Short mmCIF file of C-alpha atoms and ligand atoms in Angstrom, two decimals:
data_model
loop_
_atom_site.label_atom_id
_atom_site.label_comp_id
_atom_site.label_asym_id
_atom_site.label_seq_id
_atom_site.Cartn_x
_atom_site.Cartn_y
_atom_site.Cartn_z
CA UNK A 1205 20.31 -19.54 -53.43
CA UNK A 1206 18.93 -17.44 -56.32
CA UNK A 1207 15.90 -15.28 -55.71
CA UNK A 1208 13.12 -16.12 -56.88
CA UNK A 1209 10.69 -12.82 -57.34
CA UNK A 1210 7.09 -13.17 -57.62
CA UNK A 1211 5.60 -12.42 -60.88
CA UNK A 1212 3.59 -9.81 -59.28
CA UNK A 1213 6.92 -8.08 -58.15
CA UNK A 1214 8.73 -8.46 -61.25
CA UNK A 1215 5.70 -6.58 -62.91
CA UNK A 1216 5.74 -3.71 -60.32
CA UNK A 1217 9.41 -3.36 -60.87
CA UNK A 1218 9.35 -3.45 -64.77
CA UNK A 1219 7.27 -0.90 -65.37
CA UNK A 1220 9.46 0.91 -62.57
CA UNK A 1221 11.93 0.75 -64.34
CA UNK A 1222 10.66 1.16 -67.97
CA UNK A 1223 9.64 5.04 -66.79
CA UNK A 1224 13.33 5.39 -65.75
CA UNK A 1225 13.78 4.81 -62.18
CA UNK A 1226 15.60 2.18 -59.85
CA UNK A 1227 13.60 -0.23 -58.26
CA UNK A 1228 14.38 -3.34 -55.76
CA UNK A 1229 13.07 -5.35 -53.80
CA UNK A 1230 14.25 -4.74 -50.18
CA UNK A 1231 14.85 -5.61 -46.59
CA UNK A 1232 12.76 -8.77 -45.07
CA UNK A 1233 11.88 -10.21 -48.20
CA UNK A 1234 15.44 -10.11 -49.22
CA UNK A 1235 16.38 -11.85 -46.29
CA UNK A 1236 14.35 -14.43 -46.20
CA UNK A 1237 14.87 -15.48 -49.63
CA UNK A 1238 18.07 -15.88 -48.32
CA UNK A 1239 17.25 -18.16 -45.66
CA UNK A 1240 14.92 -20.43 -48.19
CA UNK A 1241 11.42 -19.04 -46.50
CA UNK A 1242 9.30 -17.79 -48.22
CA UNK A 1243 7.98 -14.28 -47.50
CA UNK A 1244 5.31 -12.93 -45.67
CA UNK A 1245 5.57 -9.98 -47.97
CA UNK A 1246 7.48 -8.14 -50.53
CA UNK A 1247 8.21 -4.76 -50.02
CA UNK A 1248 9.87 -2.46 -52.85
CA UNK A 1249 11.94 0.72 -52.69
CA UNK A 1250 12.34 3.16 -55.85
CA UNK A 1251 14.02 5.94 -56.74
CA UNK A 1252 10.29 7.51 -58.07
CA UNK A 1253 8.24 10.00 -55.87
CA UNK A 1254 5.32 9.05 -54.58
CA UNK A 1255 3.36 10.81 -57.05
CA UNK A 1256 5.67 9.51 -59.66
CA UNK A 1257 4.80 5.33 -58.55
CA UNK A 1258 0.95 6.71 -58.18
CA UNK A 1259 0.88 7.71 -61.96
CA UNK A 1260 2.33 4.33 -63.32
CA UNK A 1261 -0.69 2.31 -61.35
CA UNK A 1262 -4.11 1.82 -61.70
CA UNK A 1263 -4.62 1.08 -58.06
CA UNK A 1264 -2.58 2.43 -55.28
CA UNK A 1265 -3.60 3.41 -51.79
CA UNK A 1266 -2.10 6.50 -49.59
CA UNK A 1267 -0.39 4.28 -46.67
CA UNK A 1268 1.99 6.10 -45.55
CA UNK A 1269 2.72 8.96 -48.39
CA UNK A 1270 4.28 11.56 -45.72
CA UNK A 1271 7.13 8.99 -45.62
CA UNK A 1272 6.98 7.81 -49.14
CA UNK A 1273 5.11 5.00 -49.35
CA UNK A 1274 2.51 3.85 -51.97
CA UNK A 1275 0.64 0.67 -51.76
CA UNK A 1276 0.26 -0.67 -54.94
CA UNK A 1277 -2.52 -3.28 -55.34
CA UNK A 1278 -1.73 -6.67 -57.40
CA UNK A 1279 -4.53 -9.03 -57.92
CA UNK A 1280 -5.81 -9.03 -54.31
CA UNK A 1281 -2.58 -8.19 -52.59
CA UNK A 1282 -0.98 -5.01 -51.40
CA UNK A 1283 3.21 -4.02 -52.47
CA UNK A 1284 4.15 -1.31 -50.36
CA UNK A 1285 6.78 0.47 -52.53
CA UNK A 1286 8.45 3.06 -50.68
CA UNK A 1287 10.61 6.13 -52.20
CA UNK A 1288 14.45 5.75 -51.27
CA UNK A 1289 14.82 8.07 -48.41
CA UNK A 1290 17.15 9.30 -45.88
CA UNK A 1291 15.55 9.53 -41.90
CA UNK A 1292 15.78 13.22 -40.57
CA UNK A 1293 16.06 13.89 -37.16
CA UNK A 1294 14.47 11.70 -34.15
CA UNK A 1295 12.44 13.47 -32.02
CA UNK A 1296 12.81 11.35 -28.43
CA UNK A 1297 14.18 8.51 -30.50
CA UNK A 1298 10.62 8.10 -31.34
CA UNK A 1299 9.58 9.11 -35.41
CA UNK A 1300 11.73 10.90 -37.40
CA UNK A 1301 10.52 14.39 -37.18
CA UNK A 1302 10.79 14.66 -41.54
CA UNK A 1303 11.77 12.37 -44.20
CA UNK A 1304 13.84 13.43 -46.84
CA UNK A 1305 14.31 11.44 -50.25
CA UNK A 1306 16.93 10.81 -51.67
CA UNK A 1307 18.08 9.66 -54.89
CA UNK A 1308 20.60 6.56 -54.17
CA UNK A 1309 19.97 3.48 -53.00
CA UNK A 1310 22.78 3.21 -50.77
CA UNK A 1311 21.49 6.75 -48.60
CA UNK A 1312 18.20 4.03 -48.18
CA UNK A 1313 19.96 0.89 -47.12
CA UNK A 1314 21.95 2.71 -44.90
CA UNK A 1315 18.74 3.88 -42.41
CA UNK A 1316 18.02 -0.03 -41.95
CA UNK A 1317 18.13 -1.45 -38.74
CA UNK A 1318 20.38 -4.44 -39.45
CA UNK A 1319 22.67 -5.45 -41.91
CA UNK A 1320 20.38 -8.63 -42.62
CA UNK A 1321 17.74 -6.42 -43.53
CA UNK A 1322 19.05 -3.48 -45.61
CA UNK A 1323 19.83 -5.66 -48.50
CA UNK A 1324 18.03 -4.87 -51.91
CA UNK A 1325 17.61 -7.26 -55.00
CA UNK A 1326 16.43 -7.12 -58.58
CA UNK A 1327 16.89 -9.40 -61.95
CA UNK A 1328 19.44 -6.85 -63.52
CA UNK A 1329 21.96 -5.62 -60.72
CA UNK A 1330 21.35 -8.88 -58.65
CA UNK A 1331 21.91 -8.65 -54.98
CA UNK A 1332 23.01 -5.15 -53.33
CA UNK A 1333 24.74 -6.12 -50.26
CA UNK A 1334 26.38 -3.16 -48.73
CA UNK A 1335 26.78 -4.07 -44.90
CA UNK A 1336 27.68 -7.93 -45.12
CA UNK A 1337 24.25 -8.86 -44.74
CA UNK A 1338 24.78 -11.81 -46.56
CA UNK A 1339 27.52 -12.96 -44.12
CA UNK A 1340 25.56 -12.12 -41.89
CA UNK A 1341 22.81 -14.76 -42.45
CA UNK A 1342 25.55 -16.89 -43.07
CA UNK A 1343 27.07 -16.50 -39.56
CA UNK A 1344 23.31 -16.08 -37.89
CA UNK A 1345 24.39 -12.66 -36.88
CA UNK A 1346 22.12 -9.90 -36.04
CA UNK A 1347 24.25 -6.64 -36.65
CA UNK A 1348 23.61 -3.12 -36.63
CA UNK A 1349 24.22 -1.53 -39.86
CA UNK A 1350 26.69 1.20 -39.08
CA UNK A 1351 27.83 2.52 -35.86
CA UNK A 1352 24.92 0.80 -33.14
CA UNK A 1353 24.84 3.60 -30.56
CA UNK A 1354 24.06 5.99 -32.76
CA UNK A 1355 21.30 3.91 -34.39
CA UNK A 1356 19.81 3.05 -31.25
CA UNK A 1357 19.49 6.94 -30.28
CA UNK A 1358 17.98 7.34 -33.10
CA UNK A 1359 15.18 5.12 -33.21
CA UNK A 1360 15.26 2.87 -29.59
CA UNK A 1361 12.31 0.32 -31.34
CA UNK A 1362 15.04 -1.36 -32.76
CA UNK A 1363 16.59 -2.27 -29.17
CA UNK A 1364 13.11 -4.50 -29.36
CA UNK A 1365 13.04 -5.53 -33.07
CA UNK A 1366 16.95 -6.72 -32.49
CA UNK A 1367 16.04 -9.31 -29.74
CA UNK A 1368 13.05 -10.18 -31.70
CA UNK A 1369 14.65 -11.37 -35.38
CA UNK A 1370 17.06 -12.93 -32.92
CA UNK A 1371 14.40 -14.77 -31.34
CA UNK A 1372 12.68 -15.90 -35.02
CA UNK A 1373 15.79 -16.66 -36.72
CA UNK A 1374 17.71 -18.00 -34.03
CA UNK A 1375 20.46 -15.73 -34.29
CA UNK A 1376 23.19 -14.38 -31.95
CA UNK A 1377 23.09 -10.88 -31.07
CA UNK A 1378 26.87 -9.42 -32.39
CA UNK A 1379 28.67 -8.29 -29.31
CA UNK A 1380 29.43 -4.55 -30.44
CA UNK A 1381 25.27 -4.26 -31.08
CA UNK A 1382 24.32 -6.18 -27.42
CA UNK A 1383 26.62 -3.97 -25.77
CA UNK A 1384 25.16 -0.88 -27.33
CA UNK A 1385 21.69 -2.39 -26.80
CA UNK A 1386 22.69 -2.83 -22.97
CA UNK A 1387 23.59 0.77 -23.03
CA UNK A 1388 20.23 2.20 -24.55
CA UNK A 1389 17.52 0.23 -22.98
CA UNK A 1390 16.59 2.57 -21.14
CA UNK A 1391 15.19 4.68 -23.93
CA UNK A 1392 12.58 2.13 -24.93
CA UNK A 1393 10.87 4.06 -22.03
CA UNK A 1394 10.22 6.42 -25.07
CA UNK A 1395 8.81 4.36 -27.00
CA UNK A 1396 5.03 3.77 -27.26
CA UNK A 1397 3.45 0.73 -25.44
CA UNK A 1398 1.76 -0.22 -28.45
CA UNK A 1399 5.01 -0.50 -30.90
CA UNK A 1400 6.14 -2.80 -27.75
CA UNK A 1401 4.05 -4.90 -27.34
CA UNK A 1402 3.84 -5.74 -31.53
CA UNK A 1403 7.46 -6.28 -30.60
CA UNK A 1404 7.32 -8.53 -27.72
CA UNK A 1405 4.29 -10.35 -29.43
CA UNK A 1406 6.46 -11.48 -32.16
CA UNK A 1407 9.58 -12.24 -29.60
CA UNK A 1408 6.78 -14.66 -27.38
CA UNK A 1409 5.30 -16.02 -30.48
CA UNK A 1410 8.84 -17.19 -32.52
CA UNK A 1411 10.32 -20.33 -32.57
CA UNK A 1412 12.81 -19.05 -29.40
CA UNK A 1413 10.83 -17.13 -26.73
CA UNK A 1414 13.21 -18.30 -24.35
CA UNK A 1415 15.41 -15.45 -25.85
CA UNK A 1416 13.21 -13.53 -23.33
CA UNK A 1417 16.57 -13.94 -21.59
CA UNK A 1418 18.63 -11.82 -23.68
CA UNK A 1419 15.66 -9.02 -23.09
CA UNK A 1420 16.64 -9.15 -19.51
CA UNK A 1421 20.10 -9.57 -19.97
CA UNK A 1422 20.49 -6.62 -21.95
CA UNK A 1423 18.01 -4.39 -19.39
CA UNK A 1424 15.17 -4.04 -22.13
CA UNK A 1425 12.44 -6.54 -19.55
CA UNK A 1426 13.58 -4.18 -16.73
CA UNK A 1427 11.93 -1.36 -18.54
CA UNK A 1428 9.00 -2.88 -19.98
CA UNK A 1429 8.32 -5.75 -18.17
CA UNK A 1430 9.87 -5.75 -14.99
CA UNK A 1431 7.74 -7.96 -13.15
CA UNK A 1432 9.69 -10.23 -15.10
CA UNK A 1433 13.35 -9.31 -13.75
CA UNK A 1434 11.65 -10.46 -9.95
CA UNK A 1435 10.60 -13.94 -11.33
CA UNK A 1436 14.58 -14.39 -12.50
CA UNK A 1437 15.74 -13.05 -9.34
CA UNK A 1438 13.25 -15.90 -7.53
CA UNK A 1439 14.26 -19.33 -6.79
CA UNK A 1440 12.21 -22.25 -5.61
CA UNK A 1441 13.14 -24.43 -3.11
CA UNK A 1442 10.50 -27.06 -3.78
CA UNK A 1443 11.04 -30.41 -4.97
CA UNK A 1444 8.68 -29.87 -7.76
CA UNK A 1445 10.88 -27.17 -9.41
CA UNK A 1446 14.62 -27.41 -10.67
CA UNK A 1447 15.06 -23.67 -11.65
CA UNK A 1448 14.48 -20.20 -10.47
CA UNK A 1449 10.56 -18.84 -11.53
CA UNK A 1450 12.11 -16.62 -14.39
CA UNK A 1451 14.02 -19.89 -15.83
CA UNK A 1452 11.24 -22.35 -14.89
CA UNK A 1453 8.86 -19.39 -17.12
CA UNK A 1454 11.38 -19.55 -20.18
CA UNK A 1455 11.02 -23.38 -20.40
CA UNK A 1456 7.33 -23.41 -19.99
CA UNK A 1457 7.10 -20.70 -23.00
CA UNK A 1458 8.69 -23.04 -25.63
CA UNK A 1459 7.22 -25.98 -24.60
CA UNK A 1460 4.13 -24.72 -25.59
CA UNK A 1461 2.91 -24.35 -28.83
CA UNK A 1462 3.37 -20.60 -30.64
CA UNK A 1463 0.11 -19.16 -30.20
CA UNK A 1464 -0.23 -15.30 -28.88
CA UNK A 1465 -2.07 -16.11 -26.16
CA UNK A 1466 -0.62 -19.40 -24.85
CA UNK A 1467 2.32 -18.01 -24.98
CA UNK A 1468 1.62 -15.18 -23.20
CA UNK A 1469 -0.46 -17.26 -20.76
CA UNK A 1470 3.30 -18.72 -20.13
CA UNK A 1471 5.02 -15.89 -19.65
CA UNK A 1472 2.71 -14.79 -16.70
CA UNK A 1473 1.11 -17.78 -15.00
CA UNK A 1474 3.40 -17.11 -12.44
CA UNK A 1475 4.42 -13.91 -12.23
CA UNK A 1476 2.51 -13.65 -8.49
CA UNK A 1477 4.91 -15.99 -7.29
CA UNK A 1478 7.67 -13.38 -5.78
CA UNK A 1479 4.56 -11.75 -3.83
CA UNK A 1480 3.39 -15.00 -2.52
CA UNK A 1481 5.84 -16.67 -1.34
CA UNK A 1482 6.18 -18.68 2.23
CA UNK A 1483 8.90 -21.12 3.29
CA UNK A 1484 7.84 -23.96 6.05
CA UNK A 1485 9.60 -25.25 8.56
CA UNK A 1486 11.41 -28.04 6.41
CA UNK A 1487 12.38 -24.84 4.67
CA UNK A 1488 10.58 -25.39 1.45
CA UNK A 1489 8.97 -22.92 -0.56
CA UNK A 1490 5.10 -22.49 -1.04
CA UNK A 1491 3.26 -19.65 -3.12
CA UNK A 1492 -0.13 -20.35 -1.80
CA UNK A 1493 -2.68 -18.16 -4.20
CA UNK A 1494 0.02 -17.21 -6.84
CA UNK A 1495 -2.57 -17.86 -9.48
CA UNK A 1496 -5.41 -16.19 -8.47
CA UNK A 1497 -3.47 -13.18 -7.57
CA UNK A 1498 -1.71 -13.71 -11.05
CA UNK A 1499 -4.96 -12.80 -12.87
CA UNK A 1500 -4.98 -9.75 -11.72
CA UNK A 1501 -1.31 -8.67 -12.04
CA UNK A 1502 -1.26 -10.58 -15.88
CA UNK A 1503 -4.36 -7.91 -16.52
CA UNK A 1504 -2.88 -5.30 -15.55
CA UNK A 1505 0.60 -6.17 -17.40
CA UNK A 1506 -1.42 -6.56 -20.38
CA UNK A 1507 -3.47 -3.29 -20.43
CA UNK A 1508 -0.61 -1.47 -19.61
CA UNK A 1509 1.11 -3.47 -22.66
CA UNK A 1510 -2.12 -2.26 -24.68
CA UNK A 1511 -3.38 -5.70 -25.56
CA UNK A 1512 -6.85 -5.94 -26.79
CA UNK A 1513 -9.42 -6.77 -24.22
CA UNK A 1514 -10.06 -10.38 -25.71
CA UNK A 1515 -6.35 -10.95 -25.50
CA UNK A 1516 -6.04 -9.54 -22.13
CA UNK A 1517 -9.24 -11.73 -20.83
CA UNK A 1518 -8.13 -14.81 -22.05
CA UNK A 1519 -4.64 -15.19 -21.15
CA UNK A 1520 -5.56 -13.54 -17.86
CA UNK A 1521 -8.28 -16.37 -17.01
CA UNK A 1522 -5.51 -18.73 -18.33
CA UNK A 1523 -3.56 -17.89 -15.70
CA UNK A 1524 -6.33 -17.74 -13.21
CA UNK A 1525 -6.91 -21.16 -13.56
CA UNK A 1526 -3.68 -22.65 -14.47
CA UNK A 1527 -3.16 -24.40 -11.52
CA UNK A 1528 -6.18 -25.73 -11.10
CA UNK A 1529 -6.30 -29.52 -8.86
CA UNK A 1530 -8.93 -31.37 -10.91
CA UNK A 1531 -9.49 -35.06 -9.65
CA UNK A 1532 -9.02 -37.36 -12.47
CA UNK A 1533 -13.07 -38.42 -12.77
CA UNK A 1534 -16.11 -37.50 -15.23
CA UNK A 1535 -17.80 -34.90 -12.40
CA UNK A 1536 -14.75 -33.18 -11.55
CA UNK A 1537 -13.97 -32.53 -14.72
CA UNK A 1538 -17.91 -31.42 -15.73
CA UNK A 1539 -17.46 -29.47 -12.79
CA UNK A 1540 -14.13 -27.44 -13.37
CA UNK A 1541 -14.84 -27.33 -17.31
CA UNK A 1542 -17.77 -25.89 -16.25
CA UNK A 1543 -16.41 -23.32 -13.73
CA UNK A 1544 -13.35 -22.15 -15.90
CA UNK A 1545 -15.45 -21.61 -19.06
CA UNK A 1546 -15.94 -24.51 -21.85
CA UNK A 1547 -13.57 -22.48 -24.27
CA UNK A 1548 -11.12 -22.64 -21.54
CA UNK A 1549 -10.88 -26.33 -20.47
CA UNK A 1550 -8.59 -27.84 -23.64
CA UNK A 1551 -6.26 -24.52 -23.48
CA UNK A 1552 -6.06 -24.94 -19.75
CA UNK A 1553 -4.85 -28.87 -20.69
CA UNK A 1554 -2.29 -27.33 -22.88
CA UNK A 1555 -1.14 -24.91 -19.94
CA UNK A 1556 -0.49 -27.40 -17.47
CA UNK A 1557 1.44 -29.85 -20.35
CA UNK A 1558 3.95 -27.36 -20.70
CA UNK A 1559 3.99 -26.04 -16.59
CA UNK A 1560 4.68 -29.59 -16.25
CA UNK A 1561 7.67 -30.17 -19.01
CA UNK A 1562 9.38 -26.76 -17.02
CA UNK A 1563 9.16 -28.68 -13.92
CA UNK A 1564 11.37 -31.04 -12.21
CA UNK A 1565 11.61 -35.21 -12.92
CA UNK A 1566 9.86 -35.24 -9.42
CA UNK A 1567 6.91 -37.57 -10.15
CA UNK A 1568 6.81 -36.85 -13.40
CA UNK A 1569 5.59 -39.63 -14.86
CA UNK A 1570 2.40 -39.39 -12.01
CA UNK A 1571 2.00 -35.67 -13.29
CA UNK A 1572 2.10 -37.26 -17.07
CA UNK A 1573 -0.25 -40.01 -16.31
CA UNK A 1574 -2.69 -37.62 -13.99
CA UNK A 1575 -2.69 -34.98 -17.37
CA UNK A 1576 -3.90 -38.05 -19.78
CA UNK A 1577 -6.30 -38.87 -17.71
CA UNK A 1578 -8.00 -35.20 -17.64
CA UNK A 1579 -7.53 -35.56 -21.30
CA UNK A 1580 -9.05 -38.38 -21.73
CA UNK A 1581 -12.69 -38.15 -19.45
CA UNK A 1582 -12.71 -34.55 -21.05
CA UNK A 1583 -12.47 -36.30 -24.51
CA UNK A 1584 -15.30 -38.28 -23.59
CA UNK A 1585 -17.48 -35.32 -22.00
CA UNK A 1586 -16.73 -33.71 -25.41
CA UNK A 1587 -18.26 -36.84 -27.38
CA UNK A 1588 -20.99 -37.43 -25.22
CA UNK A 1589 -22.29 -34.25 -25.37
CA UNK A 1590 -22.31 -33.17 -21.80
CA UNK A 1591 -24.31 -29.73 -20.01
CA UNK A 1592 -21.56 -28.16 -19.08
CA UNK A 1593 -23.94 -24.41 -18.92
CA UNK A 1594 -26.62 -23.04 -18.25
CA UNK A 1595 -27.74 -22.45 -21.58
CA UNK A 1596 -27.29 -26.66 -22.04
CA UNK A 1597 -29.79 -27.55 -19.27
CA UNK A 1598 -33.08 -29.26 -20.24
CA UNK A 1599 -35.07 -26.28 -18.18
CA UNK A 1600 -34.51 -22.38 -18.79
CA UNK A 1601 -35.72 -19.63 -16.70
CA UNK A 1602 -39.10 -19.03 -18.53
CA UNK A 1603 -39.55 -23.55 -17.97
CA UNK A 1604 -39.55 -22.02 -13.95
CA UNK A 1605 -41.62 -19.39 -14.51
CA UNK A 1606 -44.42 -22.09 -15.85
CA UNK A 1607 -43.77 -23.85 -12.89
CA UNK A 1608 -44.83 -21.00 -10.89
CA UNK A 1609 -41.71 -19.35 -9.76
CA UNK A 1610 -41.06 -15.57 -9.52
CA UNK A 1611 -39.12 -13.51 -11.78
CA UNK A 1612 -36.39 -12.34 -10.05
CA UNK A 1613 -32.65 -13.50 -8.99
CA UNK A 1614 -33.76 -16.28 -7.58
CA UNK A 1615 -34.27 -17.88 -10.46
CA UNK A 1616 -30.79 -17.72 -11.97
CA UNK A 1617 -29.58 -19.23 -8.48
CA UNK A 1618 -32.11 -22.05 -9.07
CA UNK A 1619 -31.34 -22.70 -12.26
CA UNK A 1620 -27.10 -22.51 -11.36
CA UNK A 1621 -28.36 -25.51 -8.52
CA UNK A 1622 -29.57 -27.24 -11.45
CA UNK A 1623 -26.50 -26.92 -13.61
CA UNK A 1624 -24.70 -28.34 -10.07
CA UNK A 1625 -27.02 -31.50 -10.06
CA UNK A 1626 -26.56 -32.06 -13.97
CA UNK A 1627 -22.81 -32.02 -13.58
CA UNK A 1628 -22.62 -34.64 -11.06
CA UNK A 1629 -25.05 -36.84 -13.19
CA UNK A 1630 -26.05 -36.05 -16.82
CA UNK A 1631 -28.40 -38.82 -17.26
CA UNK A 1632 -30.38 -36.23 -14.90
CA UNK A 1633 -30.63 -33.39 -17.51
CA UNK A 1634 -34.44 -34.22 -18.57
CA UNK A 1635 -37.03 -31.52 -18.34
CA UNK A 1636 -39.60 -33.81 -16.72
CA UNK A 1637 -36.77 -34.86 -13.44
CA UNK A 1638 -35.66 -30.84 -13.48
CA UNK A 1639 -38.93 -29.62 -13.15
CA UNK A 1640 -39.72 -32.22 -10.38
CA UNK A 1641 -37.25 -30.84 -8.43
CA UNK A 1642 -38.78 -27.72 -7.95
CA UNK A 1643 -40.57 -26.99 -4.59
CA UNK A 1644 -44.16 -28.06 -5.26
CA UNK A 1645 -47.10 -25.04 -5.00
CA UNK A 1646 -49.11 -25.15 -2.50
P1 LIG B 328 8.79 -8.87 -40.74
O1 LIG B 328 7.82 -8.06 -41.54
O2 LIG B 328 8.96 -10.27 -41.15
O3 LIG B 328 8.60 -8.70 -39.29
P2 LIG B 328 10.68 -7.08 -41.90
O4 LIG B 328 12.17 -7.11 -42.03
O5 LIG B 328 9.90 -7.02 -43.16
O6 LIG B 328 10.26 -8.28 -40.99
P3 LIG B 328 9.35 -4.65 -41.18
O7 LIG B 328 9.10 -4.10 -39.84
O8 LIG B 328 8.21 -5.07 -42.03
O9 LIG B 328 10.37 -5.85 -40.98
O10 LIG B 328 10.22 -3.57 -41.94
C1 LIG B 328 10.62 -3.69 -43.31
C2 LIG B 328 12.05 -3.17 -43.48
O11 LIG B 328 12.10 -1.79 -43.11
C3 LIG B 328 13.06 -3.86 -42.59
O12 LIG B 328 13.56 -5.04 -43.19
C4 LIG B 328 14.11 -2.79 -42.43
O13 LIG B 328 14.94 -2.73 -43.56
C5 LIG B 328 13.30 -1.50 -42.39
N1 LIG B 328 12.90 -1.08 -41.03
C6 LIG B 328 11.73 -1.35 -40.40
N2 LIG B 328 11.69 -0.79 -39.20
C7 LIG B 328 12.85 -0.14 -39.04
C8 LIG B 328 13.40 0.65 -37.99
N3 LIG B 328 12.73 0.86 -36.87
N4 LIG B 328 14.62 1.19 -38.20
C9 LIG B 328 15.29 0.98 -39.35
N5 LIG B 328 14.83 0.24 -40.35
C10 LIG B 328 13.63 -0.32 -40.22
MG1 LIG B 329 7.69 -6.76 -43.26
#
């Protein structure tokens, strides 16, 4: 498959290249050429200084010059072109303490992470495949380029990032890397929440975040997420489930679609399982109050993670309510749409959908049919405009006040017994029949 660079990159590199330095374009890009995708975006590496690339473009921006990299601006978009450069020392396998440049392209390829990503291409030298990258793809191999131990100590992010382009490109994990990856894992503890969680975002989000099992073979969940290690060491004995909770979680996370935060919602709707846990006398397993507990623990996994408090909220209420027993009619659905949040109700459909596929056949098809119907009368709700708030009722607080009622908390719980009375029957959300069922002044 030939390359095909945009014309935008071809332009950068020309006039590269016209003032007498090497210039390619390198590392994802490259690869997923490769593949046939087409890139997010297209990153270029030079033999110029930074000061050098600055004074052949109009528009660059500082990103990152300390390490060598210019962003230079093409019609709307951003190139990052970065100076060919040689990591110094890692300080706690963290950031290299300097960067030093270099003047071949080889010294730059050989800092990459993996062999799939350290190859370089442009129109005149074609593609520069040093490591086998090319293989590589070929074989759907992720590699370390050099000796993995060593790379690993120096930078223990890429533990992360190696489970992670396994997980998007559905690759294998060569054995000489896992092994060395089994060895270090315990350095991610090193390594900044943040730059994990970007990590584990992309591994939850890809087309296999049931590679979440690799993670915890290889030690890396034990270390950041080792709530996760007790759901794989938890089986159910419940006729409702056919794997352990870790397994059972797996399944649920690809059979739901790859958003961040239904995915995520996945990953910890049960993680409160292991704590609440009670076998009966038949000898079958019960977690009475797993999800409510789970809100909290799926909070606190996420601020700890450093997700952003909308992020955090949502998949945290997700899991509060995941479980939820809704009877399949028009009030009970008002009523728990209304409880859970609006915003919440369709995601929470999408939740149980895929809790359901990671279950057992075990009246399955009653589960299937039970989901529909919630689907369906909230489908309806939706079309028929329902008051599913406060804010929808036919009355507000200042309609009370008219009516003669105080200011004061009482009127939020009147108004909330209103709200109760609309749900069962909507036909009932008129000012005139609101207001008549206020207690009458005297
Ligand atoms: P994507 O952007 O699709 O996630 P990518 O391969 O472009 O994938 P980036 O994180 O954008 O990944 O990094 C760009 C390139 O920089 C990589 O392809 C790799 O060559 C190199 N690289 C990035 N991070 C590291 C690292 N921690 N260690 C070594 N090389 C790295
Ligand atoms: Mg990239």
């Amino acid at each position: 498959m030939p390359i095909q660079l945009p014309e935008d990159v071809k332009s950068i590199l020309h006039i590269l290249q016209d003032a007498g330095y090497e210039a390619y374009a390198v590392g994802g890009c490259i690869r997923d050429s490769l593949l046939g995708r087409t890139p997010d975006d297209w990153d270029i590496t030079t033999s110029a200084r930074p000061e050098e690339t600055k004074a052949l473009f109009e528009k660059t921006i500082d990103t990152g010059i300390q390490h060598g990299t210019v962003t230079v601006m093409r019609h709307g978009r951003g190139y990052e072109v970065t100076t060919y450069r040689v990591d110094g020392e890692y300080e706690d396998g963290r950031h290299p303490k300097e960067v030093t440049f270099t003047a071949s392209l080889e010294e730059d390829l050989k800092r990459r992470d993996f062999t799939v990503n350290a190859m370089a291409y442009n129109e005149e030298d074609g593609l520069v495949d040093l490591f086998g990258g090319r293989q590589d793809l070929e074989r759907k191999i992720i590699r370390c380029v050099g000796e993995a131990n060593e790379r690993f100590e120096e930078d223990a992010l890429r533990i992360m990032r190696a489970v992670r382009f396994s997980a998007q490109l559905g690759f294998t994990i060569e054995e000489r890397t896992k092994e060395a990856i089994r060895g270090h894992a315990d350095r991610l503890r090193q390594v900044s929440a943040e730059r994990i969680q970007m990590e584990l975002t992309k591994l939850v989000t890809s087309p296999n975040p049931d590679f979440l099992r690799i993670a915890w073979e290889t030690g890396i969940t034990a270390v950041v997420l080792p709530e996760f290690d007790r759901l794989m060491e938890q089986p159910q004995n419940n006729p409702h489930h056919c794997f352990s909770v870790g397994e059972h979680t797996l399944h649920a996370m690809r059979a739901v679609r790859p958003d961040k935060c239904l995915r995520l919602a996945m990953l910890l709707h049960d993680v409160a399982k292991p704590l609440c846990l009670t076998t009966d006398e038949a000898g079958i397993d019960h977690f009475h109050g797993h999800a409510q507990k789970g809100e909290r623990i799926a909070a606190q996994i996420l601020k700890r993670l450093r997700y952003d408090n909308h992020t955090t909220e949502l998949v945290s209420r997700l899991v509060k309510w995941h479980d939820a027993a809704i009877e399949p009619e028009k009030k009970a659905v008002r009523r728990a749409a209304s409880r859970m949040g609006k915003d919440l109700f369709p995601l929470i459909l999408e939740v149980k959908a895929a809790d359901l596929a990671a279950q057992s056949d075990y009246r399955r098809a009653e589960k299937q049919e039970w989901l529909e119907q919630l689907r369906g009368l909230y489908e309806e709700i939706e079309r028929e405009g329902d008051c599913l708030t406060i804010k929808d009722l036919a009355v507000n607080g200042r309609d009370l006040m008219r009516a003669g009622m105080e200011p004061g908390p009482q009127l939020g719980r009147t108004l909330q017994g209103l709200l109760e009375i609309v749900l069962e029957d909507p036909e009932k959300n008129t000012k005139e029949y609101l207001l008549s069922l206020l207690p009458k002044e005297t």
